[in-house]
Coordinates of C-alpha atoms and ligand atoms in Angstrom, one line a residue:
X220 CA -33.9 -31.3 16.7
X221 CA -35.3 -29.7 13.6
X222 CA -35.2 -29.6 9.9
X223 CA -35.7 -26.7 8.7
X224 CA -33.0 -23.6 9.5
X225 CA -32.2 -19.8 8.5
X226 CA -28.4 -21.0 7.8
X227 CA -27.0 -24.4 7.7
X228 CA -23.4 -23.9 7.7
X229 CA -20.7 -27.0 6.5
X230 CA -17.7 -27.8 8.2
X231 CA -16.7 -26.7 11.8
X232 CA -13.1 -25.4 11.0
X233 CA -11.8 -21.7 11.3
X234 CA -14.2 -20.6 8.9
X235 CA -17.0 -22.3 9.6
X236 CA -17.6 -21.5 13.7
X237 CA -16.9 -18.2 12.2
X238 CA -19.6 -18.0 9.8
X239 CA -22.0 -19.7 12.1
X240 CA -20.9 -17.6 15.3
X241 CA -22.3 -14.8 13.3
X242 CA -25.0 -15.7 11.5
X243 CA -26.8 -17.0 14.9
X244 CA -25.6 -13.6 16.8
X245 CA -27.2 -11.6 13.7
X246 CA -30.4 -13.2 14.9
X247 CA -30.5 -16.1 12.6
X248 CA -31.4 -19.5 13.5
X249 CA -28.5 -21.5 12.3
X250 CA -26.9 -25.2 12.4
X251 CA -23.0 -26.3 12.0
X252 CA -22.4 -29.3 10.8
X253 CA -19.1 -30.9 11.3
X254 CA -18.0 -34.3 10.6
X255 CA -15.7 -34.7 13.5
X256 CA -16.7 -34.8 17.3
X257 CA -15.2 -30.7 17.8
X258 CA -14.7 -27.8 16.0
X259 CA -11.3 -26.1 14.8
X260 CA -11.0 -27.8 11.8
X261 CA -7.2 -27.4 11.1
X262 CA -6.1 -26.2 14.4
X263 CA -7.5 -29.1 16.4
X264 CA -8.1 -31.5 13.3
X265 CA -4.7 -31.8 12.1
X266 CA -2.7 -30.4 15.3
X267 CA -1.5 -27.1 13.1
X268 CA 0.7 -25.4 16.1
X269 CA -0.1 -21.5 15.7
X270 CA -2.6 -19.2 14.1
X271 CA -1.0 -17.5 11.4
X272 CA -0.2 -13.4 11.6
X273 CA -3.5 -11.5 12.2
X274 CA -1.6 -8.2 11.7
X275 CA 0.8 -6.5 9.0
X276 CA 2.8 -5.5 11.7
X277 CA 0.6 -2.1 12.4
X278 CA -2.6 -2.9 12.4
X279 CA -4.6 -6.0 13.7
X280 CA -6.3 -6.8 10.3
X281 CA -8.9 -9.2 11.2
X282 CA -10.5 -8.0 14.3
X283 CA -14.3 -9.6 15.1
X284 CA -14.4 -12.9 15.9
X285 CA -11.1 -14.2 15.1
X286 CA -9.8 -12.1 17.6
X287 CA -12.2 -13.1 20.3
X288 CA -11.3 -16.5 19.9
X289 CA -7.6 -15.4 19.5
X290 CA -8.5 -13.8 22.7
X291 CA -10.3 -16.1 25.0
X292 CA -7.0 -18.9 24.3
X293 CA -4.5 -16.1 25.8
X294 CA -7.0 -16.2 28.5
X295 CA -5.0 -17.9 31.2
X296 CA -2.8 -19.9 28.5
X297 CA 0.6 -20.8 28.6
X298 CA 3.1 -17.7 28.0
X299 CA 5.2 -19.1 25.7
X300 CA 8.9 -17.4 25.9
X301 CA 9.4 -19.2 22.2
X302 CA 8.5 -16.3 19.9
X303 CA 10.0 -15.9 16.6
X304 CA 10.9 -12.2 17.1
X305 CA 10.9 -10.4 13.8
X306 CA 10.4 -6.1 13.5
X307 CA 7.3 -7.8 11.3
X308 CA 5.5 -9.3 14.2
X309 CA 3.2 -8.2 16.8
X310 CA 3.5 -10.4 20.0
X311 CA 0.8 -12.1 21.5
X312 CA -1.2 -11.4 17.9
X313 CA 0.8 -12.9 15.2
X314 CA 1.6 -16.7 15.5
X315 CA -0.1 -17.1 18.5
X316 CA 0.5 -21.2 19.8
X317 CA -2.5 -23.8 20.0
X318 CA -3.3 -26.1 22.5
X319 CA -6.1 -27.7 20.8
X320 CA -7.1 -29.2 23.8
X321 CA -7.6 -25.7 25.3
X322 CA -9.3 -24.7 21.6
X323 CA -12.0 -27.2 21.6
X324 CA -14.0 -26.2 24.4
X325 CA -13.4 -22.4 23.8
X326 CA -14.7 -22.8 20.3
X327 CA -17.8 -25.0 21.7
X328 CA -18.3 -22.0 24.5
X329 CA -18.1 -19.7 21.7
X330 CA -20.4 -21.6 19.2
X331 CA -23.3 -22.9 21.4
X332 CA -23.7 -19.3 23.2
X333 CA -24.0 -17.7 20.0
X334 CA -27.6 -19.5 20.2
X335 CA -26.1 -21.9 16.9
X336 CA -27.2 -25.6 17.2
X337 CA -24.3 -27.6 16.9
X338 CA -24.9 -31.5 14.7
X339 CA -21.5 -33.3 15.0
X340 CA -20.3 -36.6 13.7
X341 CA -22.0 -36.1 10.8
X342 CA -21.0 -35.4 6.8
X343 CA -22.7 -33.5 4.5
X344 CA -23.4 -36.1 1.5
X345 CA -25.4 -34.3 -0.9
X346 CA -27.6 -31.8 -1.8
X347 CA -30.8 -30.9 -3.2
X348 CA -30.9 -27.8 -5.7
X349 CA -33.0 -26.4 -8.2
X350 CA -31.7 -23.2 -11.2
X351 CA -28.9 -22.2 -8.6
X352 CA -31.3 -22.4 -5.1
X353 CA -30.1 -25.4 -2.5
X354 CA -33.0 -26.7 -0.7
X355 CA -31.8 -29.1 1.5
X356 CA -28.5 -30.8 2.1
X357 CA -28.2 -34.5 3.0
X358 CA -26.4 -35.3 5.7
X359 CA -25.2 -39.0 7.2
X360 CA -24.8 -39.8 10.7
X361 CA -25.0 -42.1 13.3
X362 CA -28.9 -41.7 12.8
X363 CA -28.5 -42.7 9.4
X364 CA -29.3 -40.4 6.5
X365 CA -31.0 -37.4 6.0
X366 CA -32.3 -33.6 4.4
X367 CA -31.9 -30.7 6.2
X368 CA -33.4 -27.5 4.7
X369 CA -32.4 -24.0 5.0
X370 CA -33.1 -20.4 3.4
X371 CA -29.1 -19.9 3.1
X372 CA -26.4 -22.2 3.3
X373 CA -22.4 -21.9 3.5
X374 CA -20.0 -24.5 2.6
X375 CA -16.6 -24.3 5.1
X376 CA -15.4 -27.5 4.6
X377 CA -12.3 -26.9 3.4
X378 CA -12.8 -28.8 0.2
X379 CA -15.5 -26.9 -1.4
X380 CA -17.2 -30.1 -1.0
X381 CA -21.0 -28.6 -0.5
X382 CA -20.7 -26.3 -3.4
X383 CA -19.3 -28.7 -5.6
X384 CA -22.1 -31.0 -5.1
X385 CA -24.7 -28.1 -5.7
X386 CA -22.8 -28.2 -9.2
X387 CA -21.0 -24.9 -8.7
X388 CA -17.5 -24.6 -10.8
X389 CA -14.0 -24.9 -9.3
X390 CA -10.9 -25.0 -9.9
X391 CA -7.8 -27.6 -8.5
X392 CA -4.1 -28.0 -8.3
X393 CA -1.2 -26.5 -10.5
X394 CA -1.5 -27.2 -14.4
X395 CA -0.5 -30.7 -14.0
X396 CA -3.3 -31.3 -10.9
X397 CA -1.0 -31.0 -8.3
X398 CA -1.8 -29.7 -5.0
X399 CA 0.3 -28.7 -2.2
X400 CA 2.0 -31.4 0.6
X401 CA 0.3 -31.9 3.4
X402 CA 1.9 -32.1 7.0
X403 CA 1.3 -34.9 9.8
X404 CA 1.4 -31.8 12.6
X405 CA 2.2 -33.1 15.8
X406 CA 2.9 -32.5 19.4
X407 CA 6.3 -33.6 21.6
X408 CA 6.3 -33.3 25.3
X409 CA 8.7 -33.7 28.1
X410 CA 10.7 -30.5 26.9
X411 CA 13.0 -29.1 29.5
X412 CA 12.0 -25.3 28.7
X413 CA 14.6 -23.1 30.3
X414 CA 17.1 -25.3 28.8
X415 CA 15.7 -24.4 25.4
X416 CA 15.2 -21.3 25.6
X417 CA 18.9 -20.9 27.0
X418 CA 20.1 -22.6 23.7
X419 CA 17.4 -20.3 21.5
X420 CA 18.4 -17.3 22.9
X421 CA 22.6 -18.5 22.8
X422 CA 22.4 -19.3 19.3
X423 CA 19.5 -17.2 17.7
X424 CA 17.2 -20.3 16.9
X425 CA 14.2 -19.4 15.3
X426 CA 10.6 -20.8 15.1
X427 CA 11.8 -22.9 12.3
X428 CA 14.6 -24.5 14.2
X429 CA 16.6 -23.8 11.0
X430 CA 19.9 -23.4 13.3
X431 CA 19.6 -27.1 14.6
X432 CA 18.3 -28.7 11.2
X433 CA 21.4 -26.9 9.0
X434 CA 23.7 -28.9 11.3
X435 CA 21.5 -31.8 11.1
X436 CA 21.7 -31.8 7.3
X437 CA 25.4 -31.0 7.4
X438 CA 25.8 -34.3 9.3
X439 CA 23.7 -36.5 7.1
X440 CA 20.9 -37.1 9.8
X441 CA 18.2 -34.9 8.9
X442 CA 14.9 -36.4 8.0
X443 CA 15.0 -38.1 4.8
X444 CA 13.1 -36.2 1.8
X445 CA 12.6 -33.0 4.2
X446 CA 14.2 -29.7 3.2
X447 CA 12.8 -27.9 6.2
X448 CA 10.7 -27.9 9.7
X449 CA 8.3 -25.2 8.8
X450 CA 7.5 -24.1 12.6
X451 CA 7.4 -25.4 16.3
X452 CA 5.6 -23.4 18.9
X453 CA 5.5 -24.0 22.7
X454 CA 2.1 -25.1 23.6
X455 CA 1.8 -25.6 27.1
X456 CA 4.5 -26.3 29.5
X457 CA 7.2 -28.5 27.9
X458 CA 4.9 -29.2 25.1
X459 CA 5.5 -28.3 21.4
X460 CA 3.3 -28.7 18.5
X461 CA 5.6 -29.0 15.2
X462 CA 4.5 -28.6 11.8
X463 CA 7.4 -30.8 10.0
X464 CA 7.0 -33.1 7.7
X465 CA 5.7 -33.2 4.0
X466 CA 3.9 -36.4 2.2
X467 CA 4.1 -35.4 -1.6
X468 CA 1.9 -36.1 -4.5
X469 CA -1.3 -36.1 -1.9
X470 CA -5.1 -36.3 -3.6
X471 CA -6.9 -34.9 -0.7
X472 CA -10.1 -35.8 -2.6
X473 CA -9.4 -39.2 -3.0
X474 CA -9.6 -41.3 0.2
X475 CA -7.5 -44.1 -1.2
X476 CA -4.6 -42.1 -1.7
X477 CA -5.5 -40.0 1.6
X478 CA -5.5 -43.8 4.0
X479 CA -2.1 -44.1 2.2
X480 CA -0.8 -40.7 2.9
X481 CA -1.3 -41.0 6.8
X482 CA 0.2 -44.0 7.1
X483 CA 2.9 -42.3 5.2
X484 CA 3.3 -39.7 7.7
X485 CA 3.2 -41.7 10.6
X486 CA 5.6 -44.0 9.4
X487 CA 8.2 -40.7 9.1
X488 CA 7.0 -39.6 13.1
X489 CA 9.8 -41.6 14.7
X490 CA 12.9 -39.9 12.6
X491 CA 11.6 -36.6 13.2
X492 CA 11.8 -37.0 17.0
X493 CA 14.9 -38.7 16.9
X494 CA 16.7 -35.4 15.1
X495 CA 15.1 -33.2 17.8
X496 CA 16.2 -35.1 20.7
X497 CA 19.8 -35.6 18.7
X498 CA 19.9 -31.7 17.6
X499 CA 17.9 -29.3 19.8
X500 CA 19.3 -28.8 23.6
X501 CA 16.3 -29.0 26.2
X502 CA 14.5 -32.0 23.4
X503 CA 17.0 -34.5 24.3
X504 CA 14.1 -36.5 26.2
X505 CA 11.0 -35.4 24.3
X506 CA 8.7 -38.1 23.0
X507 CA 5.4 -38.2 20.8
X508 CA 2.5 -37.2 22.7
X509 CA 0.2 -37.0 19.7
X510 CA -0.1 -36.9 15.9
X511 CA -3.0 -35.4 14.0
X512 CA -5.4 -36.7 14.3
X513 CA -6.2 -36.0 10.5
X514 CA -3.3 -35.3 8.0
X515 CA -2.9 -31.2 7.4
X516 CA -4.5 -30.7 3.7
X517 CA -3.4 -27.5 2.8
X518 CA -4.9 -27.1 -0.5
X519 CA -8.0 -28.8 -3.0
X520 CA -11.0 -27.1 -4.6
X521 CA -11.0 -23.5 -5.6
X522 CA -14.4 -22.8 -6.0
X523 CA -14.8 -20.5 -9.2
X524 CA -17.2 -17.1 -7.8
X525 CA -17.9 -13.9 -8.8
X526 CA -14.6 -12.4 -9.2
X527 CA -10.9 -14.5 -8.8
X528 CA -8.2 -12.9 -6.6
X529 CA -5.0 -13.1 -8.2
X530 CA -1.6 -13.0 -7.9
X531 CA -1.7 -9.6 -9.3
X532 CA -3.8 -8.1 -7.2
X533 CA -1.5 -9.6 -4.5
X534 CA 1.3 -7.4 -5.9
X535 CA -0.6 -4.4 -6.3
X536 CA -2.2 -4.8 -2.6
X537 CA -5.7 -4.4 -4.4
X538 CA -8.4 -2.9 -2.3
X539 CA -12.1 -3.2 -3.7
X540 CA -15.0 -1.5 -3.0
X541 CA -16.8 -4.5 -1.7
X542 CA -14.0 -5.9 0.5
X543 CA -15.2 -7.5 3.4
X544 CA -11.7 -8.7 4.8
X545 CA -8.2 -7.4 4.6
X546 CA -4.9 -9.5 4.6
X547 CA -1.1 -9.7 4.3
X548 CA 0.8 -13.1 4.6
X549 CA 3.0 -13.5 2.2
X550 CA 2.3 -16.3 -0.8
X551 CA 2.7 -19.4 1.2
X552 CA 2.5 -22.6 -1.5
X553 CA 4.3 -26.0 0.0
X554 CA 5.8 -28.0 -3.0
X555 CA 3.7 -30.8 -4.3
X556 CA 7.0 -32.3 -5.5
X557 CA 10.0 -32.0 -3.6
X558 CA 11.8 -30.3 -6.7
X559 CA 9.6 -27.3 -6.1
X560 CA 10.7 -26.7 -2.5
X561 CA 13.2 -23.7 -3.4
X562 CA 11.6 -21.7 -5.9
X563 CA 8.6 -21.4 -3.6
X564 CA 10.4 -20.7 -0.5
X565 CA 11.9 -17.9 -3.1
X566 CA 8.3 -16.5 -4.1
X567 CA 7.4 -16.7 0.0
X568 CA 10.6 -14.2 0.7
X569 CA 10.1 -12.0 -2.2
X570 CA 6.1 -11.7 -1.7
X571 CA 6.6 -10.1 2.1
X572 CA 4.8 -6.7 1.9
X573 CA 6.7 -3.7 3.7
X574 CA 5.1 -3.1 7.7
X575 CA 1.5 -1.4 7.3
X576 CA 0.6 -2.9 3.6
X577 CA -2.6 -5.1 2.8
X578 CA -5.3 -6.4 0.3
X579 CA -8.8 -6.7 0.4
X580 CA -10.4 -9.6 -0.7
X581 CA -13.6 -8.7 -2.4
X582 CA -17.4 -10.4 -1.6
X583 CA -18.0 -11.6 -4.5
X584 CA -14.8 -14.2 -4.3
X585 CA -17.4 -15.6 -1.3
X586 CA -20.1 -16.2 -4.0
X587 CA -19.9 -19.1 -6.5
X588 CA -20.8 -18.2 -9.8
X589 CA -25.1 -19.4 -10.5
X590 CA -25.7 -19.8 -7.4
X591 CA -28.3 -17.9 -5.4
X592 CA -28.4 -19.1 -1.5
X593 CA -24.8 -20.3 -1.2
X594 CA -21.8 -18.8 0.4
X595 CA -18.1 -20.3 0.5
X596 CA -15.8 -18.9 2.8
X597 CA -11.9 -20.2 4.4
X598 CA -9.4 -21.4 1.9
X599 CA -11.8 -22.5 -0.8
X600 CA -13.2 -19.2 -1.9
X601 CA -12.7 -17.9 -5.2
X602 CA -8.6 -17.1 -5.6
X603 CA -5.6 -18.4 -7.8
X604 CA -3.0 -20.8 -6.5
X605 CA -1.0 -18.2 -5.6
X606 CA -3.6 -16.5 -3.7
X607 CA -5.1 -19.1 -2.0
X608 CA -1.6 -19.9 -0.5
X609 CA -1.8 -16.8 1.5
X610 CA -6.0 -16.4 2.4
X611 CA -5.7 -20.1 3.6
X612 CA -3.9 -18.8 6.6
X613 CA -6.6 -19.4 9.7
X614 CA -7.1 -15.5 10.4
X615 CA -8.4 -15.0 7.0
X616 CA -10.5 -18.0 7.5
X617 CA -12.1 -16.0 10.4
X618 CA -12.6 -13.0 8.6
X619 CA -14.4 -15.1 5.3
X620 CA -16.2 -16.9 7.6
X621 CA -17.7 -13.7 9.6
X622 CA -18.3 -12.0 6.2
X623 CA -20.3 -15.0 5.0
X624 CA -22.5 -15.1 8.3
X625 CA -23.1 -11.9 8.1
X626 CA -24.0 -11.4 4.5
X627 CA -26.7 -14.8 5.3
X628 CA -28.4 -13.1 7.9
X629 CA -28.8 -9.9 5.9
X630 CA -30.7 -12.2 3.0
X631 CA -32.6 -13.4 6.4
X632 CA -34.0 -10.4 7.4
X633 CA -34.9 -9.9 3.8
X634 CA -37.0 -12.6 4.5
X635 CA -34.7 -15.3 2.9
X636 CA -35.9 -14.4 -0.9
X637 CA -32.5 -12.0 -1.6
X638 CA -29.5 -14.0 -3.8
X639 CA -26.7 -13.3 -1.7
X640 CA -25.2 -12.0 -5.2
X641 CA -27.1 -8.8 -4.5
X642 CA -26.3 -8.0 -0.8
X643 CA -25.8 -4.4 -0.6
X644 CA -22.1 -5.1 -0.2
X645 CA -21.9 -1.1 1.6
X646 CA -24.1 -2.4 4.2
X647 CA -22.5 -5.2 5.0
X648 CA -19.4 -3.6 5.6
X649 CA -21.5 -1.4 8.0
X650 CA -22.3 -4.2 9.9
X651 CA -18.5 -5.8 9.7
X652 CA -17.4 -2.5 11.4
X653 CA -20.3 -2.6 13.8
X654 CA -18.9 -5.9 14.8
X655 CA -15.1 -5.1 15.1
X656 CA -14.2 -6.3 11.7
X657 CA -11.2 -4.6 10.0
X658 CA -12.9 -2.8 7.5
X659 CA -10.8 -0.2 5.4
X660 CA -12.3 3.3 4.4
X661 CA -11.6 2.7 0.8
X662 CA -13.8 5.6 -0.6
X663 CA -10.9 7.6 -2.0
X664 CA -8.2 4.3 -2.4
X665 CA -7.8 3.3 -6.1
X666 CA -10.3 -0.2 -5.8
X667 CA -11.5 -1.6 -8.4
X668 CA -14.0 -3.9 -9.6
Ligands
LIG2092 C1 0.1 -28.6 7.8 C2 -0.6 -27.2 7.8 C3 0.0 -26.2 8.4 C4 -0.6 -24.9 8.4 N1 0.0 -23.9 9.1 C5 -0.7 -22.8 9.4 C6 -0.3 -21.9 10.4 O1 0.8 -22.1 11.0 N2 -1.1 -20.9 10.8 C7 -2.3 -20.7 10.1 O2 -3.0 -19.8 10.5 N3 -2.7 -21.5 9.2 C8 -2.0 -22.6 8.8 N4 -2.5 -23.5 7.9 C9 -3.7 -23.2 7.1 C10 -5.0 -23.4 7.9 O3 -4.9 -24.3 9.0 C11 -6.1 -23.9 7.0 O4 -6.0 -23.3 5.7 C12 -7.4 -23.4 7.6 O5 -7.6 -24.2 8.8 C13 -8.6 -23.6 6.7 O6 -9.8 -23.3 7.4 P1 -11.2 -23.7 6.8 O7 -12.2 -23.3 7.8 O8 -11.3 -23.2 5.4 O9 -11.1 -25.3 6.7 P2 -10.6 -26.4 7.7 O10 -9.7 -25.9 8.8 O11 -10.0 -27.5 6.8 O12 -11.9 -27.0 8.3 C14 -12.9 -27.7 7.6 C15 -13.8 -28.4 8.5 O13 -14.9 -29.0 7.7 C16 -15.1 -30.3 8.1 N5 -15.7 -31.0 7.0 C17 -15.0 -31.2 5.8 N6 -15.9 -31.8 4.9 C18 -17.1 -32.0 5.6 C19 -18.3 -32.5 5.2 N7 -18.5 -33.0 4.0 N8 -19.3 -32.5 6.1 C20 -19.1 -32.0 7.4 N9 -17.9 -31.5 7.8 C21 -16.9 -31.4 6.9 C22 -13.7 -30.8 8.5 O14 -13.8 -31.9 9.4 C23 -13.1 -29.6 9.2 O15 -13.4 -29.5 10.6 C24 -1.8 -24.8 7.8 C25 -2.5 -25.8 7.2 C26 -1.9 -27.0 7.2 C27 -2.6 -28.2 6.5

């Protein structure tokens, strides 16, 4: 164990094993820091039950190593027959299921061969910086405190939580400092699968269930305070992993009100399996096989960088000359009060883009503003509300991540003295490409910057 690092990367989620994966295969010597005990962050973390779209129905859009990963679960994974089947859907690409169990060790395979040193179970706590340059980050363990130094580091946690300590500015919530709902994602087994997919394919269920839950609600006996299940996906024979369930008015930066919200959430658990044994043919005997472990947070700091995504370049399908990842999802914002629930599930529908559309999401939203040595990359980079409800999804995640790596190891072999403001933004797009990233040849498209 050492102290001193080319990269030092926070948070083991999407983003993060991302970022770190290629940073140590671009030759850097690097260290992941995760609080947990595996990576995955929301995927394995809080039990989330497929990767979102990697494709706009054309064209894979994220390539590199979020499709390796994608990749190496299909390897000898359960075939699900439970696909949402939509003309805007590529199969076996888009909404791809998680086991988590199968996740973990793929992501630790992936990680520790990447040549990455891997420090689990342990929080990053603070840092030290100086005029915009962090030189070490504290971090608290089983072994107690302490600093770890490196030349560049980038914060994945989700939260922002690394940047926000160097002092960098972000932004939070809706005007009133609202965020989103989060989910207790969870798993049922004991699912008699040709019986279900017998009553999917009789009565055109979907991924959302929404044929069994409008008769639930019809009848009175659908989950108090829900409006929706926002997806199931066969895991693993006769094993689902639902995201269903919303805990409103969350503060995912306030423990207190975080130890209430799980118990919250668990406390809903047993009504949700009751209306999927009552409503959904082949459920009838399902039971809880796991929660969690960590309530879904689907939104908190929006760390403030060099340029802001927006809405409107959501609707124009911006492309800029430095973007280092592409993506389509439509804008995906959960209430944060119930009241909310239609008008968003409005601004969802009307934000699909048409087959074969995208945006590129520039470098500089990876770079907070005054800082020199500091990346951010996942669903705390530098967007609006609006925008950060469609890069949250995990294949963006992927695609930030391996930009941020990337861009670190180019200050690296600079010898560590170049701000990551001023990587030549054309070269790292070279090395994107060279690495199977979806990069688009926007030298004639109407970017901006
Ligand atoms: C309920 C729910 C449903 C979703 N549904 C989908 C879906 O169907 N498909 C999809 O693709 N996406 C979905 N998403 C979005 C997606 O899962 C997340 O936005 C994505 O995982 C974010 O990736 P990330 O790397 O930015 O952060 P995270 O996945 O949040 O990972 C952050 C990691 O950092 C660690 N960490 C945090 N703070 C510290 C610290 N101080 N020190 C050390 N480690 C730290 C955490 O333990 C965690 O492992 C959903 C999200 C939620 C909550």
């Amino acid at each position: 164990m050492q102290n001193q690092y080319d990269v030092i990367v926070a948070g083991g989620g999407p983003s993060g094993v991302a970022a770190a994966i290629a940073a140590a295969r671009n030759g850097c010597n690097t260290l992941i820091i995760e609080q947990e005990a595996y990576f995955g962050g929301m995927a394995t973390l809080a039990c989330v039950p497929a990767f979102g779209p990697y494709t706009n129905g054309v064209q894979d859009l994220i390539g590199g190593i979020g499709r390796e990963i994608l990749e190496e679960l299909k390897k000898g994974g359960y075939e699900s027959p439970f696909y949402d089947r939509k003309p805007d859907r590529m199969e076996g690409i888009d909404w791809y299921p998680i086991d988590p169990e199968r996740l973990k060790p793929i992501l630790d395979h992936l990680v520790t061969d990447s040549g990455c040193e891997v420090l689990f179970h342990t929080a990053v706590t603070d840092v030290k910086s100086h005029d915009g340059t962090i030189e070490a980050v504290q971090v608290f363990g089983k072994g107690g405190f302490q600093w770890l130094e490196a030349k560049y580091f980038i914060d994945c946690t989700g939260d922002g939580d690394l940047a926000a300590m160097a002092g960098a500015s972000w932004e939070y919530g809706d005007a009133q400092g609202r965020v989103q709902a989060g989910t207790l994602c969870f798993r049922a087994a004991g699912i008699d699968v040709e019986r279900f997919m017998d009553y999917v394919r009789r009565e055109g269920e979907n991924g959302n269930l929404s044929v069994a839950s409008e008769k639930a609600k019809r009848d009175g006996r659908f989950p108090a305070g829900e409006t929706k299940l926002c997806g199931m996906a066969l895991q693993a024979d006769g094993m689902a992993g639902l995201n269903f369930g919303h805990v409103y008015d969350l503060k995912p930066l306030d423990p207190w009100n975080l130890s209430q919200a799980e118990m919250e959430a668990r406390r809903k658990l047993p009504e949700m399996i009751q209306f999927l044994r009552e409503y959904v043919p082949g459920m009838e005997h399902c039971v809880l096989a796991s929660s969690g472990p960590y309530l879904g947070i689907r939104e908190s700091r929006r760390i403030k960088g060099g340029y802001t995504l927006t809405k409107e370049d959501y609707r124009n399908r911006a492309d800029f000359p430095d973007a280092i990842a592409y993506y389509s999802y439509p804008i995906d914002l959960h209430a944060a009060v119930p009241e909310e629930s239609r008008e968003n599930e409005e601004l969802y529908r009307d934000s699909k883009y048409k087959n074969g559309e995208c945006y590129g999401i520039p470098y500089r939203c990876l770079i907070p503003e005054g800082m020199k040595n500091l990346a951010v990359a996942g669903r705390s980079i530098s967007a609006d509300r609006a925008m950060m409800a469609s890069v949250r999804i995990m294949s963006a995640c992927f695609a930030t991540g391996q930009a941020a790596g990337t861009a670190a190891a180019l200050g690296v072999k600079e010898g560590g003295a170049l701000e990551l403001g001023d990587v030549d933004t054309g070269l790292l797009r070279k090395r994107l490409r060279e690495q199977k990233v979806y990069i688009m040849n926007n030298q004639s498209s109407p970017g901006r910057m």
